[in-house]
Amino acid sequence: MEKGAPEASPPCARCGKPAQLQCPKCAELKLPRENAAFCTLDCFRVAWSSHKSVHPKPGALASQQSPEGWKYYVRKGRGRALELPRFDWTGPLRPYPISKMRVVPDEIEKPDWALDGIPKIEPDSDLQKRVEIKTPELIERMREICRIAREVLDPAARVIKPGITTDEIDRVVHEETIARGGYPSPLNYHFFPRSCCTSVNEVICHGIPDARVDDVQELRASGLLQGGGGLTDEQAFRFLTSFQGLPFGKCYNRVMEQIEIYKENKPMGTKLYAFLYNNKKTIAAVFGVFVALFGIIGTLVSVKKAI
């Protein structure tokens, strides 16, 4: 183990405590310290079986050094860079390098955004302004496509376990979609570089799969087949935890602790808003009574003046 810089104290990748040690292999490969820091040698030994999965394999390491290897996506997906882009970050969340875009076979029908990342039919479609009444044939085809999308998501959920990266999940989604003759619709849609969305920890939605090890919160897979689309969305981490008795990840627990602290010390404005929201019907009724009462008083005053 190597001593980290004294000014930086990232949390331990296993237990979340302040850490000053770093995995020597990660330091050699110049991997981010986010998942390479450990508080003690004991923590490092216990975590090694799962932690070693973050080290690129020899073939992947070679591609990482090439122009097509692991890089950061910049300019909303239009470019790639070796260095983390500069940005006025508002929290600890950072982007992570991702691998090159996966290939779709030529024989599979592709949408208009597959080549240049820009959808052309969708923005000008009449369906942006009106609701289409689906025919029985189209409804049946939608059911079939959604069933296939569900079949794609199931094997992706089965590979989720400690040490598995979201990039590996994306590989499964991509290969399962291709095997069924479909195109993974998120791929290159407005330059989105992956075949599925994986939201981890504090990411709200549309997270880009990468090589970091984290708590998978949500899987979203969709596919295009014969001109139709199917979308599935599952809270994968919560689902697996509740059914397999797995403990929640350290980031999830840390977020929950912060939420409880906020509940106890939240600003007065937030409490007032919560009170108004929870009692909106009662407040509206009381307000209506007062309006009617003021109306009656105003009428009586007007009548008295007239007399």
CSV table of N, CA and C in Angstrom, one decimal, residues 89-156:
chain,number,residue,atom,x,y,z
A,89,TRP,N,-18.0,22.3,-10.1
A,89,TRP,CA,-18.8,21.2,-9.5
A,89,TRP,C,-19.5,21.7,-8.2
A,90,THR,N,-20.7,21.3,-8.0
A,90,THR,CA,-21.5,21.7,-6.8
A,90,THR,C,-21.5,20.7,-5.8
A,91,GLY,N,-20.9,19.5,-6.0
A,91,GLY,CA,-20.9,18.4,-5.0
A,91,GLY,C,-19.7,17.4,-5.3
A,92,PRO,N,-19.7,16.3,-4.7
A,92,PRO,CA,-18.6,15.3,-4.9
A,92,PRO,C,-18.7,14.5,-6.1
A,93,LEU,N,-19.9,14.5,-6.8
A,93,LEU,CA,-20.1,13.6,-7.9
A,93,LEU,C,-19.2,14.1,-9.1
A,94,ARG,N,-18.5,13.2,-9.8
A,94,ARG,CA,-17.7,13.5,-10.9
A,94,ARG,C,-17.9,12.5,-12.1
A,95,PRO,N,-17.7,13.0,-13.3
A,95,PRO,CA,-17.8,12.0,-14.4
A,95,PRO,C,-16.6,11.0,-14.4
A,96,TYR,N,-16.7,10.0,-15.2
A,96,TYR,CA,-15.7,8.9,-15.1
A,96,TYR,C,-15.4,8.5,-16.6
A,97,PRO,N,-14.2,8.1,-16.9
A,97,PRO,CA,-13.9,7.7,-18.3
A,97,PRO,C,-14.7,6.5,-18.7
A,98,ILE,N,-15.1,6.4,-19.9
A,98,ILE,CA,-15.9,5.3,-20.4
A,98,ILE,C,-15.2,4.8,-21.7
A,99,SER,N,-15.5,3.5,-22.0
A,99,SER,CA,-14.9,2.8,-23.1
A,99,SER,C,-15.5,3.3,-24.4
A,100,LYS,N,-14.9,2.9,-25.5
A,100,LYS,CA,-15.4,3.3,-26.8
A,100,LYS,C,-16.8,2.7,-27.1
A,101,MET,N,-17.5,3.4,-28.0
A,101,MET,CA,-18.9,3.0,-28.3
A,101,MET,C,-19.0,1.6,-28.9
A,102,ARG,N,-20.0,0.9,-28.4
A,102,ARG,CA,-20.1,-0.5,-28.9
A,102,ARG,C,-20.7,-0.5,-30.3
A,103,VAL,N,-20.4,-1.6,-31.0
A,103,VAL,CA,-20.8,-1.7,-32.4
A,103,VAL,C,-22.1,-2.5,-32.6
A,104,VAL,N,-22.9,-2.0,-33.5
A,104,VAL,CA,-24.2,-2.7,-33.9
A,104,VAL,C,-24.0,-3.3,-35.3
A,105,PRO,N,-24.3,-4.6,-35.5
A,105,PRO,CA,-24.1,-5.2,-36.8
A,105,PRO,C,-24.8,-4.5,-37.9
A,106,ASP,N,-24.3,-4.6,-39.1
A,106,ASP,CA,-24.9,-3.9,-40.3
A,106,ASP,C,-26.3,-4.4,-40.6
A,107,GLU,N,-26.6,-5.7,-40.3
A,107,GLU,CA,-27.9,-6.3,-40.7
A,107,GLU,C,-29.0,-5.8,-39.8
A,108,ILE,N,-28.7,-5.1,-38.7
A,108,ILE,CA,-29.8,-4.7,-37.8
A,108,ILE,C,-30.2,-3.3,-38.3
A,109,GLU,N,-31.5,-3.1,-38.4
A,109,GLU,CA,-32.1,-1.8,-38.8
A,109,GLU,C,-31.8,-0.8,-37.7
A,110,LYS,N,-31.4,0.4,-38.2
A,110,LYS,CA,-30.9,1.4,-37.2
A,110,LYS,C,-31.8,2.7,-37.3
A,111,PRO,N,-32.0,3.4,-36.2
A,111,PRO,CA,-32.7,4.7,-36.3
A,111,PRO,C,-31.9,5.8,-36.9
A,112,ASP,N,-32.5,6.9,-37.2
A,112,ASP,CA,-31.8,8.0,-37.9
A,112,ASP,C,-30.7,8.7,-37.1
A,113,TRP,N,-30.6,8.4,-35.8
A,113,TRP,CA,-29.6,9.1,-35.0
A,113,TRP,C,-28.4,8.2,-34.8
A,114,ALA,N,-28.4,7.0,-35.3
A,114,ALA,CA,-27.3,6.0,-35.1
A,114,ALA,C,-26.0,6.5,-35.6
A,115,LEU,N,-25.9,7.2,-36.7
A,115,LEU,CA,-24.7,7.6,-37.3
A,115,LEU,C,-24.1,8.9,-36.8
A,116,ASP,N,-25.0,10.0,-36.7
A,116,ASP,CA,-24.5,11.3,-36.3
A,116,ASP,C,-25.0,11.8,-35.0
A,117,GLY,N,-25.8,11.0,-34.3
A,117,GLY,CA,-26.3,11.3,-33.0
A,117,GLY,C,-27.5,12.3,-32.9
A,118,ILE,N,-28.0,12.7,-34.1
A,118,ILE,CA,-29.1,13.7,-34.1
A,118,ILE,C,-30.3,13.0,-34.7
A,119,PRO,N,-31.4,12.9,-33.9
A,119,PRO,CA,-32.7,12.4,-34.4
A,119,PRO,C,-33.3,13.5,-35.3
A,120,LYS,N,-33.8,13.0,-36.5
A,120,LYS,CA,-34.3,14.0,-37.5
A,120,LYS,C,-35.8,13.8,-37.7
A,121,ILE,N,-36.4,12.7,-37.6
A,121,ILE,CA,-37.8,12.5,-37.8
A,121,ILE,C,-38.6,12.9,-36.5
A,122,GLU,N,-38.1,12.6,-35.3
A,122,GLU,CA,-38.8,12.8,-34.1
A,122,GLU,C,-39.2,14.3,-33.8
A,123,PRO,N,-38.3,15.3,-34.0
A,123,PRO,CA,-38.6,16.7,-33.7
A,123,PRO,C,-39.8,17.2,-34.5
A,124,ASP,N,-39.9,16.8,-35.8
A,124,ASP,CA,-40.9,17.3,-36.7
A,124,ASP,C,-42.1,16.4,-36.8
A,125,SER,N,-42.2,15.3,-36.0
A,125,SER,CA,-43.3,14.3,-36.1
A,125,SER,C,-44.6,14.9,-35.6
A,126,ASP,N,-45.7,14.5,-36.2
A,126,ASP,CA,-47.0,15.0,-35.8
A,126,ASP,C,-47.3,14.5,-34.4
A,127,LEU,N,-46.6,13.4,-34.0
A,127,LEU,CA,-46.9,12.8,-32.6
A,127,LEU,C,-46.4,13.7,-31.5
A,128,GLN,N,-45.6,14.8,-31.9
A,128,GLN,CA,-45.2,15.8,-30.9
A,128,GLN,C,-46.4,16.7,-30.5
A,129,LYS,N,-47.4,16.7,-31.3
A,129,LYS,CA,-48.6,17.6,-31.1
A,129,LYS,C,-49.9,16.9,-30.9
A,130,ARG,N,-50.0,15.6,-31.2
A,130,ARG,CA,-51.2,14.9,-31.1
A,130,ARG,C,-51.0,13.5,-30.5
A,131,VAL,N,-52.1,12.9,-30.0
A,131,VAL,CA,-52.0,11.6,-29.5
A,131,VAL,C,-52.5,10.6,-30.6
A,132,GLU,N,-51.6,9.7,-30.9
A,132,GLU,CA,-52.0,8.7,-31.9
A,132,GLU,C,-52.9,7.6,-31.3
A,133,ILE,N,-54.0,7.3,-32.0
A,133,ILE,CA,-54.8,6.1,-31.6
A,133,ILE,C,-54.2,4.9,-32.2
A,134,LYS,N,-53.7,4.0,-31.4
A,134,LYS,CA,-53.0,2.8,-31.8
A,134,LYS,C,-54.0,1.8,-32.4
A,135,THR,N,-53.6,1.2,-33.5
A,135,THR,CA,-54.4,0.1,-34.1
A,135,THR,C,-54.1,-1.2,-33.3
A,136,PRO,N,-55.0,-2.2,-33.3
A,136,PRO,CA,-54.8,-3.4,-32.6
A,136,PRO,C,-53.4,-4.1,-33.0
A,137,GLU,N,-53.1,-4.0,-34.3
A,137,GLU,CA,-51.8,-4.6,-34.7
A,137,GLU,C,-50.6,-3.9,-34.1
A,138,LEU,N,-50.7,-2.6,-34.0
A,138,LEU,CA,-49.6,-1.8,-33.4
A,138,LEU,C,-49.5,-2.0,-31.9
A,139,ILE,N,-50.7,-2.2,-31.3
A,139,ILE,CA,-50.7,-2.5,-29.8
A,139,ILE,C,-50.0,-3.8,-29.6
A,140,GLU,N,-50.3,-4.8,-30.4
A,140,GLU,CA,-49.8,-6.1,-30.2
A,140,GLU,C,-48.2,-6.1,-30.4
A,141,ARG,N,-47.8,-5.3,-31.4
A,141,ARG,CA,-46.4,-5.2,-31.7
A,141,ARG,C,-45.7,-4.5,-30.5
A,142,MET,N,-46.3,-3.5,-29.9
A,142,MET,CA,-45.7,-2.8,-28.8
A,142,MET,C,-45.6,-3.8,-27.6
A,143,ARG,N,-46.6,-4.6,-27.4
A,143,ARG,CA,-46.5,-5.6,-26.3
A,143,ARG,C,-45.3,-6.6,-26.5
A,144,GLU,N,-45.1,-7.0,-27.8
A,144,GLU,CA,-44.0,-7.9,-28.1
A,144,GLU,C,-42.7,-7.2,-27.9
A,145,ILE,N,-42.6,-6.0,-28.3
A,145,ILE,CA,-41.3,-5.3,-28.1
A,145,ILE,C,-41.0,-5.0,-26.7
A,146,CYS,N,-42.0,-4.7,-25.9
A,146,CYS,CA,-41.8,-4.5,-24.4
A,146,CYS,C,-41.4,-5.8,-23.7
A,147,ARG,N,-42.0,-6.9,-24.2
A,147,ARG,CA,-41.6,-8.2,-23.7
A,147,ARG,C,-40.1,-8.5,-23.9
A,148,ILE,N,-39.7,-8.2,-25.1
A,148,ILE,CA,-38.3,-8.3,-25.5
A,148,ILE,C,-37.4,-7.4,-24.6
A,149,ALA,N,-37.8,-6.2,-24.4
A,149,ALA,CA,-37.1,-5.3,-23.6
A,149,ALA,C,-37.0,-5.8,-22.1
A,150,ARG,N,-38.0,-6.4,-21.7
A,150,ARG,CA,-38.0,-7.1,-20.3
A,150,ARG,C,-37.0,-8.2,-20.3
A,151,GLU,N,-37.0,-9.0,-21.4
A,151,GLU,CA,-36.0,-10.1,-21.5
A,151,GLU,C,-34.6,-9.6,-21.5
A,152,VAL,N,-34.4,-8.4,-22.0
A,152,VAL,CA,-33.0,-7.8,-22.0
A,152,VAL,C,-32.6,-7.4,-20.6
A,153,LEU,N,-33.6,-6.8,-19.9
A,153,LEU,CA,-33.3,-6.3,-18.5
A,153,LEU,C,-33.0,-7.4,-17.5
A,154,ASP,N,-33.7,-8.6,-17.7
A,154,ASP,CA,-33.5,-9.6,-16.7
A,154,ASP,C,-32.1,-10.1,-16.6
A,155,PRO,N,-31.4,-10.5,-17.7
A,155,PRO,CA,-30.0,-10.9,-17.5
A,155,PRO,C,-29.1,-9.8,-17.0
A,156,ALA,N,-29.4,-8.5,-17.4
A,156,ALA,CA,-28.6,-7.4,-16.8
A,156,ALA,C,-28.7,-7.4,-15.3
